[in-house]
Amino acid sequence: MEKKESWGKRNPEAIAKIQKRFYKKNKEKALLRSKAQNLRGKLSYLALTKPQKKKIDKQVERLLQNNA
């Protein structure tokens, strides 16, 4: 049985358009959500042990190099 592609994977332009429209209508909400996500990430990182932090730092560095 073949898996169907999700609507989102078939229509990335439509999703980008919807996201931009939401952001324009709800700038304050979007900013708060972004800040909350950033803070959750920082707090999660602080809770890691030193070896875990090193591993995460390496993964982040690798991702940044691949995307650059």
mmCIF file of C-alpha atoms in Angstrom:
data_model
loop_
_atom_site.group_PDB
_atom_site.id
_atom_site.type_symbol
_atom_site.label_atom_id
_atom_site.label_comp_id
_atom_site.label_asym_id
_atom_site.label_seq_id
_atom_site.Cartn_x
_atom_site.Cartn_y
_atom_site.Cartn_z
ATOM 1 C CA MET A 1 0.000 0.000 0.000
ATOM 2 C CA GLU A 2 1.383 3.350 -1.050
ATOM 3 C CA LYS A 3 1.574 6.215 1.432
ATOM 4 C CA LYS A 4 -0.063 9.431 0.331
ATOM 5 C CA GLU A 5 1.910 12.632 0.608
ATOM 6 C CA SER A 6 0.408 15.078 3.038
ATOM 7 C CA TRP A 7 -1.251 18.220 1.751
ATOM 8 C CA GLY A 8 1.532 20.250 3.356
ATOM 9 C CA LYS A 9 4.278 18.449 1.464
ATOM 10 C CA ARG A 10 2.446 18.871 -1.827
ATOM 11 C CA ASN A 11 1.702 22.579 -1.261
ATOM 12 C CA PRO A 12 4.622 24.313 0.501
ATOM 13 C CA GLU A 13 3.801 27.623 -1.181
ATOM 14 C CA ALA A 14 0.262 27.555 0.193
ATOM 15 C CA ILE A 15 1.552 26.855 3.701
ATOM 16 C CA ALA A 16 4.013 29.744 3.486
ATOM 17 C CA LYS A 17 1.185 32.020 2.367
ATOM 18 C CA ILE A 18 -1.036 30.921 5.280
ATOM 19 C CA GLN A 19 1.797 31.390 7.773
ATOM 20 C CA LYS A 20 2.541 34.898 6.497
ATOM 21 C CA ARG A 21 -1.143 35.825 6.652
ATOM 22 C CA PHE A 22 -1.376 34.536 10.243
ATOM 23 C CA TYR A 23 1.788 36.403 11.211
ATOM 24 C CA LYS A 24 0.497 39.661 9.745
ATOM 25 C CA LYS A 25 -2.809 39.336 11.607
ATOM 26 C CA ASN A 26 -1.277 38.204 14.889
ATOM 27 C CA LYS A 27 2.181 39.777 15.128
ATOM 28 C CA GLU A 28 2.119 40.050 18.922
ATOM 29 C CA LYS A 29 0.991 36.441 19.363
ATOM 30 C CA ALA A 30 3.620 35.232 16.901
ATOM 31 C CA LEU A 31 6.374 37.188 18.673
ATOM 32 C CA LEU A 32 5.328 35.862 22.074
ATOM 33 C CA ARG A 33 5.183 32.307 20.757
ATOM 34 C CA SER A 34 8.646 32.707 19.245
ATOM 35 C CA LYS A 35 10.076 34.124 22.476
ATOM 36 C CA ALA A 36 8.466 31.334 24.524
ATOM 37 C CA GLN A 37 9.927 28.717 22.200
ATOM 38 C CA ASN A 38 13.356 30.334 22.465
ATOM 39 C CA LEU A 39 13.201 30.419 26.271
ATOM 40 C CA ARG A 40 12.054 26.776 26.464
ATOM 41 C CA GLY A 41 15.067 25.849 24.345
ATOM 42 C CA LYS A 42 17.450 27.833 26.564
ATOM 43 C CA LEU A 43 16.068 26.294 29.760
ATOM 44 C CA SER A 44 16.213 22.803 28.285
ATOM 45 C CA TYR A 45 19.832 23.389 27.270
ATOM 46 C CA LEU A 46 20.730 24.594 30.768
ATOM 47 C CA ALA A 47 19.277 21.398 32.246
ATOM 48 C CA LEU A 48 21.660 19.211 30.232
ATOM 49 C CA THR A 49 24.859 17.722 31.606
ATOM 50 C CA LYS A 50 28.225 18.812 30.163
ATOM 51 C CA PRO A 51 28.607 15.758 27.880
ATOM 52 C CA GLN A 52 25.051 16.250 26.601
ATOM 53 C CA LYS A 53 25.772 19.927 25.921
ATOM 54 C CA LYS A 54 28.895 19.010 23.939
ATOM 55 C CA LYS A 55 26.898 16.534 21.862
ATOM 56 C CA ILE A 56 24.163 19.085 21.169
ATOM 57 C CA ASP A 57 26.727 21.787 20.333
ATOM 58 C CA LYS A 58 28.337 19.460 17.773
ATOM 59 C CA GLN A 59 24.961 18.669 16.215
ATOM 60 C CA VAL A 60 24.033 22.359 16.037
ATOM 61 C CA GLU A 61 27.386 23.232 14.476
ATOM 62 C CA ARG A 62 26.947 20.469 11.882
ATOM 63 C CA LEU A 63 23.425 21.673 11.043
ATOM 64 C CA LEU A 64 24.595 25.261 10.678
ATOM 65 C CA GLN A 65 27.421 24.217 8.352
ATOM 66 C CA ASN A 66 25.038 22.134 6.211
ATOM 67 C CA ASN A 67 22.560 25.004 5.894
ATOM 68 C CA ALA A 68 25.150 27.686 5.172
#
